[in-house]
PDB file of C-alpha atoms in Angstrom:
ATOM      1  CA  UNK F   1      20.159  73.091 141.806  1.00 70.00           C
ATOM      2  CA  UNK F   2      17.187  73.238 144.169  1.00 87.00           C
ATOM      3  CA  UNK F   3      14.246  75.610 144.387  1.00 93.00           C
ATOM      4  CA  UNK F   4      13.251  76.427 147.957  1.00 95.00           C
ATOM      5  CA  UNK F   5       9.999  77.638 149.506  1.00 97.00           C
ATOM      6  CA  UNK F   6       9.972  78.673 153.181  1.00 97.00           C
ATOM      7  CA  UNK F   7       6.587  79.021 154.885  1.00 97.00           C
ATOM      8  CA  UNK F   8       6.043  80.237 158.458  1.00 97.00           C
ATOM      9  CA  UNK F   9       3.117  78.743 160.410  1.00 96.00           C
ATOM     10  CA  UNK F  10       3.887  80.320 163.809  1.00 96.00           C
ATOM     11  CA  UNK F  11       6.253  82.820 165.395  1.00 96.00           C
ATOM     12  CA  UNK F  12       8.701  84.568 163.105  1.00 95.00           C
ATOM     13  CA  UNK F  13      11.924  83.797 161.279  1.00 95.00           C
ATOM     14  CA  UNK F  14      14.648  85.910 159.664  1.00 96.00           C
ATOM     15  CA  UNK F  15      16.146  84.519 156.471  1.00 95.00           C
ATOM     16  CA  UNK F  16      19.001  85.891 154.391  1.00 92.00           C
ATOM     17  CA  UNK F  17      18.882  85.463 150.615  1.00 92.00           C
ATOM     18  CA  UNK F  18      22.097  86.531 148.907  1.00 87.00           C
ATOM     19  CA  UNK F  19      22.789  89.940 150.491  1.00 79.00           C
ATOM     20  CA  UNK F  20      19.252  90.741 151.683  1.00 89.00           C
ATOM     21  CA  UNK F  21      17.496  89.855 154.923  1.00 94.00           C
ATOM     22  CA  UNK F  22      13.776  89.069 155.138  1.00 96.00           C
ATOM     23  CA  UNK F  23      11.492  88.482 158.122  1.00 97.00           C
ATOM     24  CA  UNK F  24       8.598  86.040 157.908  1.00 97.00           C
ATOM     25  CA  UNK F  25       5.697  85.922 160.329  1.00 97.00           C
ATOM     26  CA  UNK F  26       2.704  83.588 160.543  1.00 96.00           C
ATOM     27  CA  UNK F  27       1.104  82.929 157.155  1.00 96.00           C
ATOM     28  CA  UNK F  28       3.975  84.356 155.103  1.00 97.00           C
ATOM     29  CA  UNK F  29       6.130  82.671 152.481  1.00 97.00           C
ATOM     30  CA  UNK F  30       9.313  83.404 150.539  1.00 97.00           C
ATOM     31  CA  UNK F  31      10.719  81.617 147.487  1.00 96.00           C
ATOM     32  CA  UNK F  32      14.406  81.157 146.698  1.00 94.00           C
ATOM     33  CA  UNK F  33      15.618  80.279 143.214  1.00 91.00           C
ATOM     34  CA  UNK F  34      18.380  77.866 142.235  1.00 84.00           C
ATOM     35  CA  UNK F  35      21.855  79.152 142.975  1.00 82.00           C
ATOM     36  CA  UNK F  36      20.805  81.770 145.516  1.00 88.00           C
ATOM     37  CA  UNK F  37      22.675  81.506 148.814  1.00 85.00           C
ATOM     38  CA  UNK F  38      20.250  81.478 151.727  1.00 88.00           C
ATOM     39  CA  UNK F  39      20.282  80.790 155.443  1.00 88.00           C
ATOM     40  CA  UNK F  40      17.997  81.127 158.436  1.00 89.00           C
ATOM     41  CA  UNK F  41      19.510  83.719 160.763  1.00 86.00           C
ATOM     42  CA  UNK F  42      17.123  83.990 163.682  1.00 86.00           C
ATOM     43  CA  UNK F  43      13.883  82.440 164.878  1.00 89.00           C
ATOM     44  CA  UNK F  44      11.399  83.404 167.581  1.00 90.00           C
ATOM     45  CA  UNK F  45       9.138  80.477 168.509  1.00 92.00           C
ATOM     46  CA  UNK F  46       9.064  79.718 164.792  1.00 94.00           C
ATOM     47  CA  UNK F  47       7.338  76.774 163.161  1.00 95.00           C
ATOM     48  CA  UNK F  48       6.848  76.113 159.502  1.00 96.00           C
ATOM     49  CA  UNK F  49       7.892  74.233 156.395  1.00 97.00           C
ATOM     50  CA  UNK F  50      10.875  74.237 154.059  1.00 96.00           C
ATOM     51  CA  UNK F  51       9.948  72.739 150.691  1.00 97.00           C
ATOM     52  CA  UNK F  52      12.772  71.882 148.266  1.00 96.00           C
ATOM     53  CA  UNK F  53      12.465  70.520 144.743  1.00 96.00           C
ATOM     54  CA  UNK F  54      14.521  70.453 141.545  1.00 94.00           C
ATOM     55  CA  UNK F  55      13.673  71.930 138.179  1.00 90.00           C
ATOM     56  CA  UNK F  56      13.799  68.456 136.632  1.00 92.00           C
ATOM     57  CA  UNK F  57      11.232  67.139 139.118  1.00 95.00           C
ATOM     58  CA  UNK F  58       8.745  69.973 138.755  1.00 95.00           C
ATOM     59  CA  UNK F  59       9.084  71.126 135.136  1.00 93.00           C
ATOM     60  CA  UNK F  60       7.586  68.402 132.980  1.00 92.00           C
ATOM     61  CA  UNK F  61       6.468  70.810 130.243  1.00 93.00           C
ATOM     62  CA  UNK F  62       6.492  74.494 129.263  1.00 93.00           C
ATOM     63  CA  UNK F  63       3.424  75.221 131.400  1.00 93.00           C
ATOM     64  CA  UNK F  64       5.283  74.033 134.504  1.00 93.00           C
ATOM     65  CA  UNK F  65       8.304  76.156 133.593  1.00 91.00           C
ATOM     66  CA  UNK F  66       6.144  79.247 133.184  1.00 91.00           C
ATOM     67  CA  UNK F  67       4.290  78.566 136.449  1.00 92.00           C
ATOM     68  CA  UNK F  68       7.456  78.241 138.528  1.00 88.00           C
ATOM     69  CA  UNK F  69       8.621  81.672 137.365  1.00 86.00           C
ATOM     70  CA  UNK F  70       5.186  83.327 137.127  1.00 88.00           C
ATOM     71  CA  UNK F  71       5.143  86.738 138.837  1.00 85.00           C
ATOM     72  CA  UNK F  72       8.824  86.361 139.703  1.00 84.00           C
ATOM     73  CA  UNK F  73       8.295  83.582 142.269  1.00 88.00           C
ATOM     74  CA  UNK F  74      11.611  81.859 141.563  1.00 89.00           C
ATOM     75  CA  UNK F  75      13.115  84.555 139.365  1.00 80.00           C
ATOM     76  CA  UNK F  76      16.850  84.932 138.728  1.00 77.00           C
ATOM     77  CA  UNK F  77      16.724  88.731 139.005  1.00 80.00           C
ATOM     78  CA  UNK F  78      16.753  89.009 142.813  1.00 77.00           C
ATOM     79  CA  UNK F  79      12.985  89.566 143.021  1.00 82.00           C
ATOM     80  CA  UNK F  80      12.667  87.696 146.342  1.00 92.00           C
ATOM     81  CA  UNK F  81       9.905  89.010 148.577  1.00 94.00           C
ATOM     82  CA  UNK F  82       7.757  88.035 151.536  1.00 96.00           C
ATOM     83  CA  UNK F  83       4.201  87.171 150.499  1.00 96.00           C
ATOM     84  CA  UNK F  84       1.184  86.695 152.754  1.00 97.00           C
ATOM     85  CA  UNK F  85      -0.801  83.734 151.428  1.00 95.00           C
ATOM     86  CA  UNK F  86      -3.959  81.867 152.474  1.00 94.00           C
ATOM     87  CA  UNK F  87      -2.808  80.044 155.618  1.00 94.00           C
ATOM     88  CA  UNK F  88      -5.461  77.349 155.472  1.00 95.00           C
ATOM     89  CA  UNK F  89      -4.760  76.346 151.868  1.00 96.00           C
ATOM     90  CA  UNK F  90      -0.950  76.532 151.973  1.00 97.00           C
ATOM     91  CA  UNK F  91      -0.657  74.693 155.287  1.00 97.00           C
ATOM     92  CA  UNK F  92      -3.075  71.990 154.173  1.00 97.00           C
ATOM     93  CA  UNK F  93      -1.133  71.292 150.970  1.00 98.00           C
ATOM     94  CA  UNK F  94       2.253  71.309 152.736  1.00 98.00           C
ATOM     95  CA  UNK F  95       0.933  68.874 155.348  1.00 98.00           C
ATOM     96  CA  UNK F  96      -0.372  66.628 152.566  1.00 98.00           C
ATOM     97  CA  UNK F  97       3.026  66.733 150.809  1.00 98.00           C
ATOM     98  CA  UNK F  98       4.689  65.738 154.091  1.00 98.00           C
ATOM     99  CA  UNK F  99       2.329  62.785 154.403  1.00 98.00           C
ATOM    100  CA  UNK F 100       2.872  61.690 150.805  1.00 98.00           C
ATOM    101  CA  UNK F 101       6.653  61.740 151.215  1.00 97.00           C
ATOM    102  CA  UNK F 102       6.541  59.856 154.516  1.00 98.00           C
ATOM    103  CA  UNK F 103       4.139  57.108 153.416  1.00 98.00           C
ATOM    104  CA  UNK F 104       5.015  57.026 149.691  1.00 98.00           C
ATOM    105  CA  UNK F 105       1.695  55.570 148.492  1.00 98.00           C
ATOM    106  CA  UNK F 106       1.048  54.617 144.862  1.00 98.00           C
ATOM    107  CA  UNK F 107       1.854  57.539 142.471  1.00 98.00           C
ATOM    108  CA  UNK F 108       2.836  59.774 145.389  1.00 98.00           C
ATOM    109  CA  UNK F 109       5.239  61.843 143.269  1.00 97.00           C
ATOM    110  CA  UNK F 110       2.387  62.787 140.933  1.00 97.00           C
ATOM    111  CA  UNK F 111       0.410  63.902 143.970  1.00 98.00           C
ATOM    112  CA  UNK F 112       3.359  65.952 145.302  1.00 98.00           C
ATOM    113  CA  UNK F 113       3.813  67.628 141.923  1.00 97.00           C
ATOM    114  CA  UNK F 114       0.141  68.581 141.768  1.00 97.00           C
ATOM    115  CA  UNK F 115       0.179  69.967 145.298  1.00 98.00           C
ATOM    116  CA  UNK F 116       3.234  72.126 144.563  1.00 97.00           C
ATOM    117  CA  UNK F 117       1.301  73.468 141.565  1.00 97.00           C
ATOM    118  CA  UNK F 118      -1.635  74.349 143.831  1.00 97.00           C
ATOM    119  CA  UNK F 119       0.678  76.109 146.296  1.00 97.00           C
ATOM    120  CA  UNK F 120       2.262  78.229 143.533  1.00 96.00           C
ATOM    121  CA  UNK F 121      -1.154  79.103 142.108  1.00 96.00           C
ATOM    122  CA  UNK F 122      -2.344  80.197 145.555  1.00 96.00           C
ATOM    123  CA  UNK F 123       0.752  82.385 146.063  1.00 95.00           C
ATOM    124  CA  UNK F 124       0.221  83.955 142.639  1.00 94.00           C
ATOM    125  CA  UNK F 125      -3.415  84.655 143.519  1.00 95.00           C
ATOM    126  CA  UNK F 126      -2.270  86.368 146.723  1.00 95.00           C
ATOM    127  CA  UNK F 127       0.082  88.587 144.712  1.00 93.00           C
ATOM    128  CA  UNK F 128      -2.622  89.489 142.191  1.00 92.00           C
ATOM    129  CA  UNK F 129      -5.118  90.167 144.997  1.00 94.00           C
ATOM    130  CA  UNK F 130      -2.801  92.710 146.605  1.00 92.00           C
ATOM    131  CA  UNK F 131      -2.489  94.516 143.277  1.00 92.00           C
ATOM    132  CA  UNK F 132       0.827  93.259 141.897  1.00 88.00           C
ATOM    133  CA  UNK F 133       1.417  93.548 138.176  1.00 84.00           C
ATOM    134  CA  UNK F 134       1.258  90.143 136.486  1.00 84.00           C
ATOM    135  CA  UNK F 135       4.626  88.999 135.070  1.00 83.00           C
ATOM    136  CA  UNK F 136       4.464  85.867 132.930  1.00 86.00           C
ATOM    137  CA  UNK F 137       7.709  85.175 131.063  1.00 84.00           C
ATOM    138  CA  UNK F 138       7.967  82.870 128.081  1.00 91.00           C
ATOM    139  CA  UNK F 139       9.226  79.317 128.749  1.00 93.00           C
ATOM    140  CA  UNK F 140      12.032  79.738 126.197  1.00 95.00           C
ATOM    141  CA  UNK F 141      13.362  82.779 128.062  1.00 94.00           C
ATOM    142  CA  UNK F 142      13.348  80.790 131.304  1.00 90.00           C
ATOM    143  CA  UNK F 143      15.206  77.913 129.646  1.00 93.00           C
ATOM    144  CA  UNK F 144      17.759  80.491 128.512  1.00 96.00           C
ATOM    145  CA  UNK F 145      18.259  81.717 132.097  1.00 93.00           C
ATOM    146  CA  UNK F 146      18.709  78.157 133.343  1.00 91.00           C
ATOM    147  CA  UNK F 147      21.154  77.353 130.535  1.00 94.00           C
ATOM    148  CA  UNK F 148      23.292  80.359 131.460  1.00 95.00           C
ATOM    149  CA  UNK F 149      23.291  79.416 135.148  1.00 91.00           C
ATOM    150  CA  UNK F 150      24.248  75.814 134.358  1.00 92.00           C
ATOM    151  CA  UNK F 151      27.199  76.745 132.150  1.00 95.00           C
ATOM    152  CA  UNK F 152      29.135  79.602 133.733  1.00 95.00           C
ATOM    153  CA  UNK F 153      32.480  77.796 133.433  1.00 95.00           C
ATOM    154  CA  UNK F 154      31.960  77.100 129.726  1.00 95.00           C
ATOM    155  CA  UNK F 155      31.917  80.802 128.800  1.00 93.00           C
ATOM    156  CA  UNK F 156      29.402  80.154 126.017  1.00 97.00           C
ATOM    157  CA  UNK F 157      28.527  82.905 123.566  1.00 97.00           C
ATOM    158  CA  UNK F 158      24.963  84.037 122.925  1.00 98.00           C
ATOM    159  CA  UNK F 159      25.118  82.208 119.595  1.00 98.00           C
ATOM    160  CA  UNK F 160      26.042  78.974 121.370  1.00 98.00           C
ATOM    161  CA  UNK F 161      23.155  79.348 123.844  1.00 98.00           C
ATOM    162  CA  UNK F 162      20.769  79.974 120.939  1.00 98.00           C
ATOM    163  CA  UNK F 163      21.976  76.800 119.213  1.00 98.00           C
ATOM    164  CA  UNK F 164      21.692  74.824 122.465  1.00 97.00           C
ATOM    165  CA  UNK F 165      18.065  75.951 122.843  1.00 98.00           C
ATOM    166  CA  UNK F 166      17.139  75.456 119.186  1.00 98.00           C
ATOM    167  CA  UNK F 167      16.426  79.128 118.580  1.00 98.00           C
ATOM    168  CA  UNK F 168      18.136  82.289 117.292  1.00 98.00           C
ATOM    169  CA  UNK F 169      20.000  85.198 118.848  1.00 98.00           C
ATOM    170  CA  UNK F 170      17.303  87.501 117.492  1.00 98.00           C
ATOM    171  CA  UNK F 171      14.583  85.560 119.329  1.00 98.00           C
ATOM    172  CA  UNK F 172      16.540  85.546 122.608  1.00 98.00           C
ATOM    173  CA  UNK F 173      17.089  89.296 122.320  1.00 97.00           C
ATOM    174  CA  UNK F 174      13.365  89.861 121.696  1.00 97.00           C
ATOM    175  CA  UNK F 175      12.446  87.851 124.805  1.00 95.00           C
ATOM    176  CA  UNK F 176      15.149  89.473 126.947  1.00 95.00           C
ATOM    177  CA  UNK F 177      13.977  92.972 126.031  1.00 95.00           C
ATOM    178  CA  UNK F 178      10.351  91.976 126.665  1.00 91.00           C
ATOM    179  CA  UNK F 179      10.897  90.269 130.029  1.00 89.00           C
ATOM    180  CA  UNK F 180      14.017  91.964 131.410  1.00 89.00           C
ATOM    181  CA  UNK F 181      14.247  95.271 129.539  1.00 92.00           C
ATOM    182  CA  UNK F 182      17.764  94.549 128.319  1.00 94.00           C
ATOM    183  CA  UNK F 183      19.608  92.593 125.628  1.00 97.00           C
ATOM    184  CA  UNK F 184      20.188  88.868 126.006  1.00 97.00           C
ATOM    185  CA  UNK F 185      23.930  89.500 126.314  1.00 98.00           C
ATOM    186  CA  UNK F 186      23.338  91.926 129.178  1.00 97.00           C
ATOM    187  CA  UNK F 187      21.124  89.324 130.855  1.00 96.00           C
ATOM    188  CA  UNK F 188      24.107  86.947 130.689  1.00 97.00           C
ATOM    189  CA  UNK F 189      26.403  89.623 132.134  1.00 97.00           C
ATOM    190  CA  UNK F 190      23.955  90.275 134.973  1.00 94.00           C
ATOM    191  CA  UNK F 191      23.739  86.582 135.896  1.00 94.00           C
ATOM    192  CA  UNK F 192      27.535  86.269 135.840  1.00 96.00           C
ATOM    193  CA  UNK F 193      27.931  89.332 138.086  1.00 95.00           C
ATOM    194  CA  UNK F 194      25.360  87.945 140.556  1.00 92.00           C
ATOM    195  CA  UNK F 195      27.101  84.577 140.666  1.00 93.00           C
ATOM    196  CA  UNK F 196      30.457  86.311 141.162  1.00 95.00           C
ATOM    197  CA  UNK F 197      29.044  88.113 144.211  1.00 92.00           C
ATOM    198  CA  UNK F 198      27.863  84.798 145.681  1.00 90.00           C
ATOM    199  CA  UNK F 199      31.205  83.106 145.119  1.00 93.00           C
ATOM    200  CA  UNK F 200      33.125  86.020 146.607  1.00 93.00           C
ATOM    201  CA  UNK F 201      30.808  86.196 149.616  1.00 88.00           C
ATOM    202  CA  UNK F 202      30.126  82.595 150.546  1.00 82.00           C
ATOM    203  CA  UNK F 203      33.076  80.592 149.213  1.00 84.00           C
ATOM    204  CA  UNK F 204      36.646  80.547 150.451  1.00 88.00           C
ATOM    205  CA  UNK F 205      38.015  81.300 146.983  1.00 93.00           C
ATOM    206  CA  UNK F 206      40.542  83.817 145.702  1.00 95.00           C
ATOM    207  CA  UNK F 207      39.525  86.344 143.067  1.00 96.00           C
ATOM    208  CA  UNK F 208      41.580  84.334 140.583  1.00 96.00           C
ATOM    209  CA  UNK F 209      39.710  81.118 141.426  1.00 97.00           C
ATOM    210  CA  UNK F 210      36.346  82.867 141.090  1.00 97.00           C
ATOM    211  CA  UNK F 211      37.400  84.187 137.688  1.00 97.00           C
ATOM    212  CA  UNK F 212      38.210  80.678 136.446  1.00 96.00           C
ATOM    213  CA  UNK F 213      34.966  79.228 137.838  1.00 95.00           C
ATOM    214  CA  UNK F 214      33.053  81.803 135.805  1.00 97.00           C
ATOM    215  CA  UNK F 215      34.838  81.040 132.564  1.00 96.00           C
ATOM    216  CA  UNK F 216      37.349  83.906 132.570  1.00 96.00           C
ATOM    217  CA  UNK F 217      40.823  82.872 131.384  1.00 94.00           C
ATOM    218  CA  UNK F 218      42.259  86.228 132.492  1.00 96.00           C
ATOM    219  CA  UNK F 219      41.651  87.264 136.159  1.00 95.00           C
ATOM    220  CA  UNK F 220      42.504  90.872 135.263  1.00 96.00           C
ATOM    221  CA  UNK F 221      39.699  90.940 132.700  1.00 97.00           C
ATOM    222  CA  UNK F 222      37.354  89.438 135.301  1.00 97.00           C
ATOM    223  CA  UNK F 223      38.249  92.244 137.726  1.00 97.00           C
ATOM    224  CA  UNK F 224      37.477  94.839 135.049  1.00 97.00           C
ATOM    225  CA  UNK F 225      34.184  93.081 134.249  1.00 97.00           C
ATOM    226  CA  UNK F 226      33.154  92.895 137.910  1.00 97.00           C
ATOM    227  CA  UNK F 227      33.953  96.540 138.601  1.00 97.00           C
ATOM    228  CA  UNK F 228      32.068  97.646 135.499  1.00 96.00           C
ATOM    229  CA  UNK F 229      28.910  95.827 136.592  1.00 95.00           C
ATOM    230  CA  UNK F 230      29.067  96.416 140.358  1.00 93.00           C
ATOM    231  CA  UNK F 231      31.116  99.649 140.665  1.00 94.00           C
ATOM    232  CA  UNK F 232      33.502  97.989 143.098  1.00 95.00           C
ATOM    233  CA  UNK F 233      36.549  95.767 142.631  1.00 96.00           C
ATOM    234  CA  UNK F 234      36.148  92.064 143.450  1.00 96.00           C
ATOM    235  CA  UNK F 235      38.857  92.299 146.108  1.00 95.00           C
ATOM    236  CA  UNK F 236      37.109  95.224 147.831  1.00 95.00           C
ATOM    237  CA  UNK F 237      33.745  93.478 147.543  1.00 93.00           C
ATOM    238  CA  UNK F 238      35.134  90.304 149.085  1.00 92.00           C
ATOM    239  CA  UNK F 239      36.784  92.122 151.973  1.00 91.00           C
ATOM    240  CA  UNK F 240      33.501  93.918 152.725  1.00 87.00           C
ATOM    241  CA  UNK F 241      31.028  91.056 152.369  1.00 80.00           C
ATOM    242  CA  UNK F 242      32.764  87.684 152.674  1.00 77.00           C
ATOM    243  CA  UNK F 243      31.597  85.450 155.527  1.00 68.00           C
TER     244      UNK F 243
END
């Protein structure tokens, strides 16, 4: 799974993330989290950067995990937005990353990691400067979200996720209510419903195949689940939105 940052240095570009379309102009950036389907739809004399990196590359410790999700930058709850950031700083760091990757000098990956950190800090500062409320989730909660996304087909229970993460169901529920305003189980349901929408929209799969990919042994139960969480049947959703 890759995390993606798109930055526009000139002109403008339209990008679709899941079902939403965003327009970037000079000096604006958007972040896309792992698993989100995205594509560039239209450009007008556009120039810029597309930066991709994996969670394993960037997240060396809990501080890195918290930074990548700070203020919803790469959040799993469809919080994508266009952010105007300091053009001079962001462009400089992205150009330096390009140079590091092309020349690969001694310890270049350490340099790239540090520069990505600086870029994320600068974007967070831009959000705070415009008056956004600060959202800083706990690293354990973020590990929980990643664990759910990595194991859809396994159909793990909340108890199994808690064991996997070395914590308790009570702790996961506390964090889910604090950071998402819902129970941990409902966070799982929400992530499954979002992934179901992506599979129905962007993959040439039947409803039955989508059900199995998401850990449902009974396609009928999957249809009931999907309708409960989206207010539309998977078949109707697919006929309306599939590409």
